[in-house]
Amino acid sequence: MIRVLQIIDTMGSGGVERRRLSMAKLLDKSKFELRIICTNAVGNLKDEFTELGVEVNVIGDLKSFYDIKQHRKVIAIINGYKPHIIHGAVFEGVTMASINGFVKRVPIIILEETSDPQNRRFKGHLLMKLLSLTSNKVIGVSPACVYYLQRKLLISPKKAVLITNGVSVPEISTDVFKQKVRENFKIKKDEIVIGSVGRMSSDSHKRFSDLIKAFALLIQKGIKAKLILVGDGPEKNNYFKLVEECQITKHVIFAGYQDNVNDFYSVFDIFSLVSAYEAFGLVLAEAMLHKLPIVATNVGGIPFIIEDNKNGFLVNKFDVNAIASKLEMLSNDENLRKEFGLNGYKKALSDYTEERYIQNIETLYYELLHKKSIYT
């Protein structure tokens, strides 16, 4: 049995931890055993791992690169588990996997670049470069990430590999179910529903403020619409205030954190993600699998997912007027919404399912196991 130790930051509802859930569900259980280290656990995801027979070790925050106390906790887990593969993602996971995997001579060390590092400082670039020296492979979750690894950090193309994220294919909700959800939120039949999903931790990232301002322009033009924002975080109160300032309170629904986002995708007519930076944009793949047309910013990994004027529209970041213009076009054209939605669905079904993701991960694991003469 090949033992795989995954190390990540906080386990909440983000893409990194959900891809680990895909591994827990779909990795060949006759060949692979999985264990997870995370700094914190929020929500119900930890229970889902437990139900799948995966042990989750919550060790607390990694306060710095030199947090010896936390490194000792990781080393103790490595000593007991004796992994063949250690796989780290996000700064905390990459740091702990690289250092402790090297110290304990874990046969295979894999690191994963999951962010769009355009705002990363020089020290951050240097640290990622140094940590990658201990690894056998560094995964980039989008072509933009791989470009960064190879061009900015000068990591060899043989070491830096592309494995794009994947999501589970949802059960498409029935029209009856959709109507019930719309009634619960008091959405009228003739109202277009624009939706977005994401953490409200910092407006400098997801830029919900730009989407709210663009939506306000639609309402001013007399378009009948509702905006549903799914997510939570410290920035939420500021978004409440902005909605009030724009005088669109009755048109905006703050749905908060949701364990099952599929219920909300099912009532959206249009999906929008207007981030200032984005490594991949997992919610885009989810929206595409719900046959939704997209309005998104042309940053990071997004233009590799959204083909402008084919499955959605791309706009420049911070351009509120452009966001509003594209949302207006889709709101007024049902046929265009259906065309973009179907094109996106076909692309997501081909490129962004969790089954495809796990196939790529297993292939990488087997390749490295073979090189190390470790056989299943």
Tab-separated table of C-alpha atoms in Angstrom:
chain	number	residue	atom	x	y	z
A	1	MET	CA	0.000	0.000	0.000
A	2	ILE	CA	1.353	3.412	-1.011
A	3	ARG	CA	0.942	5.934	1.796
A	4	VAL	CA	0.295	9.545	0.723
A	5	LEU	CA	0.490	12.437	3.193
A	6	GLN	CA	-1.275	15.606	2.049
A	7	ILE	CA	-0.396	18.870	3.835
A	8	ILE	CA	-2.546	21.984	3.406
A	9	ASP	CA	-3.533	25.154	5.259
A	10	THR	CA	-7.035	25.625	6.707
A	11	MET	CA	-9.574	23.022	5.644
A	12	GLY	CA	-12.703	24.946	4.762
A	13	SER	CA	-14.553	24.909	1.455
A	14	GLY	CA	-11.803	26.023	-0.937
A	15	GLY	CA	-10.527	24.323	-4.050
A	16	VAL	CA	-7.373	22.882	-2.474
A	17	GLU	CA	-9.185	20.898	0.207
A	18	ARG	CA	-11.981	19.879	-2.143
A	19	ARG	CA	-9.430	18.369	-4.525
A	20	ARG	CA	-8.117	16.357	-1.594
A	21	LEU	CA	-11.683	15.199	-1.083
A	22	SER	CA	-11.680	14.052	-4.715
A	23	MET	CA	-8.548	12.046	-3.936
A	24	ALA	CA	-10.209	10.517	-0.887
A	25	LYS	CA	-13.153	9.433	-3.036
A	26	LEU	CA	-11.466	8.383	-6.261
A	27	LEU	CA	-7.843	7.338	-5.698
A	28	ASP	CA	-7.516	3.556	-6.086
A	29	LYS	CA	-8.057	2.382	-2.499
A	30	SER	CA	-6.395	-0.948	-3.241
A	31	LYS	CA	-3.175	0.924	-4.039
A	32	PHE	CA	-3.229	4.210	-2.091
A	33	GLU	CA	-3.800	5.176	1.534
A	34	LEU	CA	-4.373	8.876	2.272
A	35	ARG	CA	-3.807	11.002	5.363
A	36	ILE	CA	-4.107	14.790	5.716
A	37	ILE	CA	-2.402	17.422	7.843
A	38	CYS	CA	-4.074	20.832	8.001
A	39	THR	CA	-3.525	23.886	10.159
A	40	ASN	CA	-7.228	24.344	11.002
A	41	ALA	CA	-10.584	22.822	10.048
A	42	VAL	CA	-13.751	24.853	9.474
A	43	GLY	CA	-17.146	23.487	8.439
A	44	ASN	CA	-18.120	19.905	7.683
A	45	LEU	CA	-15.381	18.822	5.298
A	46	LYS	CA	-13.333	17.107	8.004
A	47	ASP	CA	-16.312	14.867	8.780
A	48	GLU	CA	-16.586	13.930	5.095
A	49	PHE	CA	-12.962	12.790	5.109
A	50	THR	CA	-13.569	10.771	8.258
A	51	GLU	CA	-16.556	9.047	6.636
A	52	LEU	CA	-14.282	8.106	3.729
A	53	GLY	CA	-11.764	6.573	6.133
A	54	VAL	CA	-9.184	9.355	5.828
A	55	GLU	CA	-7.528	10.576	9.030
A	56	VAL	CA	-7.209	14.364	9.323
A	57	ASN	CA	-4.575	15.772	11.700
A	58	VAL	CA	-5.303	19.397	12.711
A	59	ILE	CA	-2.099	20.934	14.102
A	60	GLY	CA	-2.790	24.677	14.374
A	61	ASP	CA	-1.341	27.680	12.565
A	62	LEU	CA	2.127	27.703	11.060
A	63	LYS	CA	3.166	31.112	12.399
A	64	SER	CA	6.346	31.423	10.362
A	65	PHE	CA	8.751	29.564	8.134
A	66	TYR	CA	10.794	28.846	11.279
A	67	ASP	CA	7.910	27.595	13.460
A	68	ILE	CA	9.857	24.717	15.020
A	69	LYS	CA	6.931	23.650	17.205
A	70	GLN	CA	4.729	23.004	14.182
A	71	HIS	CA	7.516	21.322	12.212
A	72	ARG	CA	8.003	18.915	15.115
A	73	LYS	CA	4.316	17.996	14.967
A	74	VAL	CA	4.647	17.205	11.272
A	75	ILE	CA	7.796	15.155	11.875
A	76	ALA	CA	6.005	13.147	14.564
A	77	ILE	CA	3.206	12.327	12.113
A	78	ILE	CA	5.730	11.374	9.427
A	79	ASN	CA	7.538	9.108	11.888
A	80	GLY	CA	4.322	7.278	12.683
A	81	TYR	CA	2.806	7.192	9.194
A	82	LYS	CA	5.972	6.665	7.124
A	83	PRO	CA	4.592	8.105	3.863
A	84	HIS	CA	5.993	7.190	0.457
A	85	ILE	CA	4.676	10.480	-0.957
A	86	ILE	CA	4.319	13.857	0.746
A	87	HIS	CA	2.242	16.393	-1.212
A	88	GLY	CA	1.997	20.005	-0.035
A	89	ALA	CA	-0.204	22.831	-1.304
A	90	VAL	CA	-0.625	26.507	-0.333
A	91	PHE	CA	2.248	28.316	1.433
A	92	GLU	CA	1.843	26.476	4.741
A	93	GLY	CA	1.491	23.084	3.096
A	94	VAL	CA	4.347	23.667	0.686
A	95	THR	CA	6.622	24.816	3.519
A	96	MET	CA	5.872	21.896	5.838
A	97	ALA	CA	5.977	19.287	3.074
A	98	SER	CA	9.247	20.551	1.627
A	99	ILE	CA	11.194	20.991	4.868
A	100	ASN	CA	9.950	17.974	6.790
A	101	GLY	CA	9.796	15.694	3.773
A	102	PHE	CA	13.448	16.510	3.138
A	103	VAL	CA	14.499	16.128	6.804
A	104	LYS	CA	12.758	12.753	7.108
A	105	ARG	CA	13.888	11.579	3.657
A	106	VAL	CA	10.387	10.911	2.365
A	107	PRO	CA	10.999	9.217	-1.014
A	108	ILE	CA	8.759	11.524	-3.066
A	109	ILE	CA	8.062	15.225	-2.382
A	110	ILE	CA	5.450	17.042	-4.488
A	111	LEU	CA	4.676	20.738	-4.110
A	112	GLU	CA	1.736	22.587	-5.633
A	113	GLU	CA	1.406	26.208	-6.757
A	114	THR	CA	-2.276	27.001	-6.283
A	115	SER	CA	-2.256	30.807	-6.357
A	116	ASP	CA	-1.754	33.552	-8.903
A	117	PRO	CA	1.464	35.037	-7.466
A	118	GLN	CA	1.460	38.381	-9.284
A	119	ASN	CA	1.407	40.267	-5.957
A	120	ARG	CA	3.953	38.020	-4.248
A	121	ARG	CA	6.992	39.816	-2.883
A	122	PHE	CA	10.575	39.019	-3.815
A	123	LYS	CA	11.086	37.042	-0.603
A	124	GLY	CA	8.047	34.940	-1.446
A	125	HIS	CA	9.392	34.139	-4.903
A	126	LEU	CA	12.781	33.270	-3.434
A	127	LEU	CA	11.252	31.036	-0.760
A	128	MET	CA	9.145	29.131	-3.307
A	129	LYS	CA	12.244	28.691	-5.453
A	130	LEU	CA	14.278	27.343	-2.515
A	131	LEU	CA	11.539	25.022	-1.306
A	132	SER	CA	11.122	23.600	-4.791
A	133	LEU	CA	14.742	22.418	-4.703
A	134	THR	CA	13.753	19.609	-2.316
A	135	SER	CA	10.872	18.413	-4.505
A	136	ASN	CA	10.564	15.835	-7.233
A	137	LYS	CA	7.743	17.729	-8.979
A	138	VAL	CA	6.010	21.095	-8.655
A	139	ILE	CA	2.420	21.143	-9.900
A	140	GLY	CA	0.894	24.276	-11.410
A	141	VAL	CA	-2.918	24.265	-11.369
A	142	SER	CA	-3.170	26.377	-14.531
A	143	PRO	CA	-0.963	27.268	-17.497
A	144	ALA	CA	-0.446	30.674	-15.844
A	145	CYS	CA	0.977	28.959	-12.738
A	146	VAL	CA	3.278	26.757	-14.821
A	147	TYR	CA	4.463	29.816	-16.742
A	148	TYR	CA	5.306	31.470	-13.416
A	149	LEU	CA	7.188	28.404	-12.165
A	150	GLN	CA	9.224	28.027	-15.331
A	151	ARG	CA	9.805	31.661	-16.316
A	152	LYS	CA	9.875	33.529	-13.013
A	153	LEU	CA	11.373	30.870	-10.742
A	154	LEU	CA	13.337	29.127	-13.527
A	155	ILE	CA	12.147	25.698	-12.438
A	156	SER	CA	12.929	23.079	-15.064
A	157	PRO	CA	10.055	22.119	-17.404
A	158	LYS	CA	10.792	18.521	-16.396
A	159	LYS	CA	9.983	19.389	-12.781
A	160	ALA	CA	7.152	21.926	-13.233
A	161	VAL	CA	4.045	20.121	-14.487
A	162	LEU	CA	0.502	21.168	-15.324
A	163	ILE	CA	-2.419	19.447	-13.633
A	164	THR	CA	-5.527	21.598	-13.848
A	165	ASN	CA	-8.148	21.358	-11.143
A	166	GLY	CA	-11.298	19.315	-11.556
A	167	VAL	CA	-14.747	19.323	-9.966
A	168	SER	CA	-17.474	16.758	-9.514
A	169	VAL	CA	-20.180	16.670	-12.170
A	170	PRO	CA	-23.373	17.849	-10.431
A	171	GLU	CA	-26.823	16.434	-10.705
A	172	ILE	CA	-28.722	18.997	-12.747
A	173	SER	CA	-31.695	20.188	-10.718
A	174	THR	CA	-35.205	19.818	-12.061
A	175	ASP	CA	-37.276	22.833	-13.085
A	176	VAL	CA	-39.580	22.151	-10.127
A	177	PHE	CA	-36.647	22.304	-7.701
A	178	LYS	CA	-35.323	25.496	-9.302
A	179	GLN	CA	-38.716	27.141	-9.009
A	180	LYS	CA	-38.934	26.165	-5.338
A	181	VAL	CA	-35.543	27.771	-4.625
A	182	ARG	CA	-36.554	30.917	-6.509
A	183	GLU	CA	-39.731	31.111	-4.457
A	184	ASN	CA	-37.757	30.734	-1.213
A	185	PHE	CA	-35.697	33.787	-2.169
A	186	LYS	CA	-38.743	35.648	-3.522
A	187	ILE	CA	-37.282	35.840	-7.027
A	188	LYS	CA	-39.906	36.757	-9.608
A	189	LYS	CA	-40.351	34.791	-12.822
A	190	ASP	CA	-39.183	37.650	-15.020
A	191	GLU	CA	-36.049	38.421	-12.970
A	192	ILE	CA	-32.599	37.417	-14.222
A	193	VAL	CA	-30.433	35.906	-11.486
A	194	ILE	CA	-26.729	36.804	-11.520
A	195	GLY	CA	-24.609	34.848	-9.078
A	196	SER	CA	-21.093	34.685	-7.694
A	197	VAL	CA	-19.399	32.390	-5.187
A	198	GLY	CA	-16.276	32.996	-3.128
A	199	ARG	CA	-14.657	33.849	0.168
A	200	MET	CA	-15.214	37.403	1.360
A	201	SER	CA	-11.868	37.628	3.098
A	202	SER	CA	-10.354	40.487	1.104
A	203	ASP	CA	-11.844	42.699	-1.579
A	204	SER	CA	-8.392	43.063	-3.123
A	205	HIS	CA	-8.839	39.483	-4.377
A	206	LYS	CA	-12.413	38.568	-5.358
A	207	ARG	CA	-13.557	42.179	-5.956
A	208	PHE	CA	-17.216	41.614	-5.103
A	209	SER	CA	-17.343	45.403	-4.818
A	210	ASP	CA	-16.865	45.726	-8.588
A	211	LEU	CA	-19.632	43.212	-9.243
A	212	ILE	CA	-22.003	45.042	-6.887
A	213	LYS	CA	-21.279	48.375	-8.582
A	214	ALA	CA	-21.773	46.835	-12.040
A	215	PHE	CA	-25.033	45.246	-10.922
A	216	ALA	CA	-26.223	48.625	-9.634
A	217	LEU	CA	-25.757	50.015	-13.153
A	218	LEU	CA	-28.027	47.265	-14.505
A	219	ILE	CA	-30.751	48.141	-12.013
A	220	GLN	CA	-30.430	51.815	-12.948
A	221	LYS	CA	-31.099	50.823	-16.562
A	222	GLY	CA	-34.324	49.140	-15.557
A	223	ILE	CA	-33.186	45.522	-15.955
A	224	LYS	CA	-35.164	43.202	-13.703
A	225	ALA	CA	-32.556	41.172	-11.855
A	226	LYS	CA	-31.344	39.745	-8.580
A	227	LEU	CA	-27.732	39.360	-7.474
A	228	ILE	CA	-26.931	36.384	-5.215
A	229	LEU	CA	-23.571	36.363	-3.443
A	230	VAL	CA	-22.618	33.043	-1.849
A	231	GLY	CA	-19.809	33.232	0.692
A	232	ASP	CA	-18.752	34.716	3.976
A	233	GLY	CA	-15.854	36.492	5.586
A	234	PRO	CA	-14.716	39.708	7.297
A	235	GLU	CA	-15.383	41.820	4.195
A	236	LYS	CA	-19.092	40.965	4.134
A	237	ASN	CA	-20.205	43.936	6.267
A	238	ASN	CA	-18.486	46.324	3.854
A	239	TYR	CA	-20.422	44.736	0.987
A	240	PHE	CA	-23.655	45.238	2.932
A	241	LYS	CA	-22.814	48.930	3.276
A	242	LEU	CA	-21.925	49.232	-0.419
A	243	VAL	CA	-25.246	47.676	-1.423
A	244	GLU	CA	-27.055	50.193	0.769
A	245	GLU	CA	-25.056	53.087	-0.711
A	246	CYS	CA	-25.957	51.904	-4.220
A	247	GLN	CA	-29.631	51.712	-3.149
A	248	ILE	CA	-30.056	48.142	-4.405
A	249	THR	CA	-30.725	46.367	-1.088
A	250	LYS	CA	-33.945	44.726	-2.289
A	251	HIS	CA	-32.153	43.351	-5.354
A	252	VAL	CA	-29.169	41.694	-3.605
A	253	ILE	CA	-29.198	38.444	-1.634
A	254	PHE	CA	-26.324	37.560	0.694
A	255	ALA	CA	-26.592	33.788	1.001
A	256	GLY	CA	-23.630	33.353	3.353
A	257	TYR	CA	-21.457	30.243	3.575
A	258	GLN	CA	-23.064	27.161	2.014
A	259	ASP	CA	-21.970	23.526	2.234
A	260	ASN	CA	-23.944	22.700	-0.902
A	261	VAL	CA	-23.477	25.420	-3.505
A	262	ASN	CA	-25.213	23.384	-6.221
A	263	ASP	CA	-28.610	24.584	-4.982
A	264	PHE	CA	-27.558	28.126	-5.854
A	265	TYR	CA	-25.933	27.377	-9.197
A	266	SER	CA	-29.246	25.803	-10.166
A	267	VAL	CA	-31.072	29.146	-9.925
A	268	PHE	CA	-28.390	31.351	-11.473
A	269	ASP	CA	-28.939	32.503	-15.051
A	270	ILE	CA	-25.478	34.089	-15.295
A	271	PHE	CA	-22.316	33.516	-13.286
A	272	SER	CA	-19.687	36.196	-12.705
A	273	LEU	CA	-16.194	36.127	-11.218
A	274	VAL	CA	-14.413	39.489	-11.383
A	275	SER	CA	-11.287	38.756	-9.316
A	276	ALA	CA	-8.194	40.953	-9.437
A	277	TYR	CA	-6.095	37.779	-9.582
A	278	GLU	CA	-6.929	34.086	-9.798
A	279	ALA	CA	-4.751	31.010	-10.286
A	280	PHE	CA	-7.545	28.860	-11.696
A	281	GLY	CA	-11.044	29.817	-10.592
A	282	LEU	CA	-12.601	26.512	-9.571
A	283	VAL	CA	-16.055	28.079	-9.324
A	284	LEU	CA	-15.896	28.771	-13.059
A	285	ALA	CA	-15.667	25.050	-13.817
A	286	GLU	CA	-18.544	24.417	-11.420
A	287	ALA	CA	-20.657	27.083	-13.113
A	288	MET	CA	-19.844	25.695	-16.560
A	289	LEU	CA	-20.996	22.221	-15.479
A	290	HIS	CA	-24.316	23.894	-14.629
A	291	LYS	CA	-24.448	25.263	-18.188
A	292	LEU	CA	-24.080	28.867	-17.081
A	293	PRO	CA	-22.678	31.679	-19.247
A	294	ILE	CA	-19.805	33.533	-17.595
A	295	VAL	CA	-18.604	37.109	-17.172
A	296	ALA	CA	-15.083	37.071	-15.730
A	297	THR	CA	-11.889	39.077	-15.570
A	298	ASN	CA	-9.014	38.395	-17.915
A	299	VAL	CA	-6.477	37.521	-15.200
A	300	GLY	CA	-4.307	34.568	-14.153
A	301	GLY	CA	-5.710	31.194	-15.177
A	302	ILE	CA	-9.183	32.484	-16.086
A	303	PRO	CA	-8.567	33.063	-19.835
A	304	PHE	CA	-7.498	29.409	-20.144
A	305	ILE	CA	-10.942	28.384	-18.870
A	306	ILE	CA	-13.161	31.076	-20.364
A	307	GLU	CA	-12.944	31.551	-24.121
A	308	ASP	CA	-14.069	35.085	-24.837
A	309	ASN	CA	-17.312	35.255	-26.809
A	310	LYS	CA	-17.638	31.451	-26.801
A	311	ASN	CA	-18.550	30.292	-23.301
A	312	GLY	CA	-18.475	33.720	-21.701
A	313	PHE	CA	-17.099	37.232	-21.789
A	314	LEU	CA	-13.703	38.378	-20.516
A	315	VAL	CA	-13.230	41.927	-19.216
A	316	ASN	CA	-10.323	43.853	-17.743
A	317	LYS	CA	-10.078	43.787	-13.969
A	318	PHE	CA	-11.601	46.764	-12.107
A	319	ASP	CA	-13.591	47.782	-15.222
A	320	VAL	CA	-17.056	48.172	-13.694
A	321	ASN	CA	-18.597	49.571	-16.869
A	322	ALA	CA	-17.368	46.632	-18.952
A	323	ILE	CA	-18.669	44.144	-16.381
A	324	ALA	CA	-22.055	45.862	-16.458
A	325	SER	CA	-22.111	45.953	-20.271
A	326	LYS	CA	-21.468	42.203	-20.620
A	327	LEU	CA	-23.967	41.324	-17.896
A	328	GLU	CA	-26.522	43.468	-19.696
A	329	MET	CA	-25.894	41.688	-23.014
A	330	LEU	CA	-26.433	38.284	-21.433
A	331	SER	CA	-29.439	39.454	-19.420
A	332	ASN	CA	-31.166	40.624	-22.608
A	333	ASP	CA	-30.346	37.591	-24.780
A	334	GLU	CA	-31.626	34.182	-23.660
A	335	ASN	CA	-30.313	32.452	-26.789
A	336	LEU	CA	-26.798	33.778	-26.139
A	337	ARG	CA	-26.994	32.559	-22.555
A	338	LYS	CA	-27.939	29.080	-23.751
A	339	GLU	CA	-25.197	29.050	-26.421
A	340	PHE	CA	-22.450	30.110	-24.012
A	341	GLY	CA	-23.760	27.746	-21.354
A	342	LEU	CA	-23.708	24.708	-23.637
A	343	ASN	CA	-20.231	25.548	-24.958
A	344	GLY	CA	-18.941	25.872	-21.409
A	345	TYR	CA	-20.566	22.619	-20.331
A	346	LYS	CA	-18.859	20.688	-23.136
A	347	LYS	CA	-15.464	22.200	-22.280
A	348	ALA	CA	-15.814	21.532	-18.556
A	349	LEU	CA	-16.995	17.971	-19.132
A	350	SER	CA	-13.912	17.364	-21.285
A	351	ASP	CA	-11.250	19.183	-19.262
A	352	TYR	CA	-12.329	19.939	-15.690
A	353	THR	CA	-13.947	16.909	-14.054
A	354	GLU	CA	-12.567	15.369	-10.864
A	355	GLU	CA	-12.234	12.018	-12.656
A	356	ARG	CA	-9.821	13.577	-15.151
A	357	TYR	CA	-7.987	15.290	-12.290
A	358	ILE	CA	-7.514	12.040	-10.378
A	359	GLN	CA	-6.293	10.276	-13.521
A	360	ASN	CA	-3.590	12.939	-13.882
A	361	ILE	CA	-2.629	12.717	-10.191
A	362	GLU	CA	-2.428	8.914	-10.253
A	363	THR	CA	-0.327	9.027	-13.426
A	364	LEU	CA	2.109	11.432	-11.751
A	365	TYR	CA	2.280	9.327	-8.590
A	366	TYR	CA	2.936	6.140	-10.550
A	367	GLU	CA	5.605	7.847	-12.659
A	368	LEU	CA	7.517	8.974	-9.571
A	369	LEU	CA	7.009	5.659	-7.753
A	370	HIS	CA	8.467	3.847	-10.730
A	371	LYS	CA	11.500	6.130	-10.802
A	372	LYS	CA	12.079	5.439	-7.101
A	373	SER	CA	11.566	1.698	-7.653
A	374	ILE	CA	8.589	1.730	-5.273
A	375	TYR	CA	5.917	-0.604	-6.574
A	376	THR	CA	2.289	-1.022	-5.584
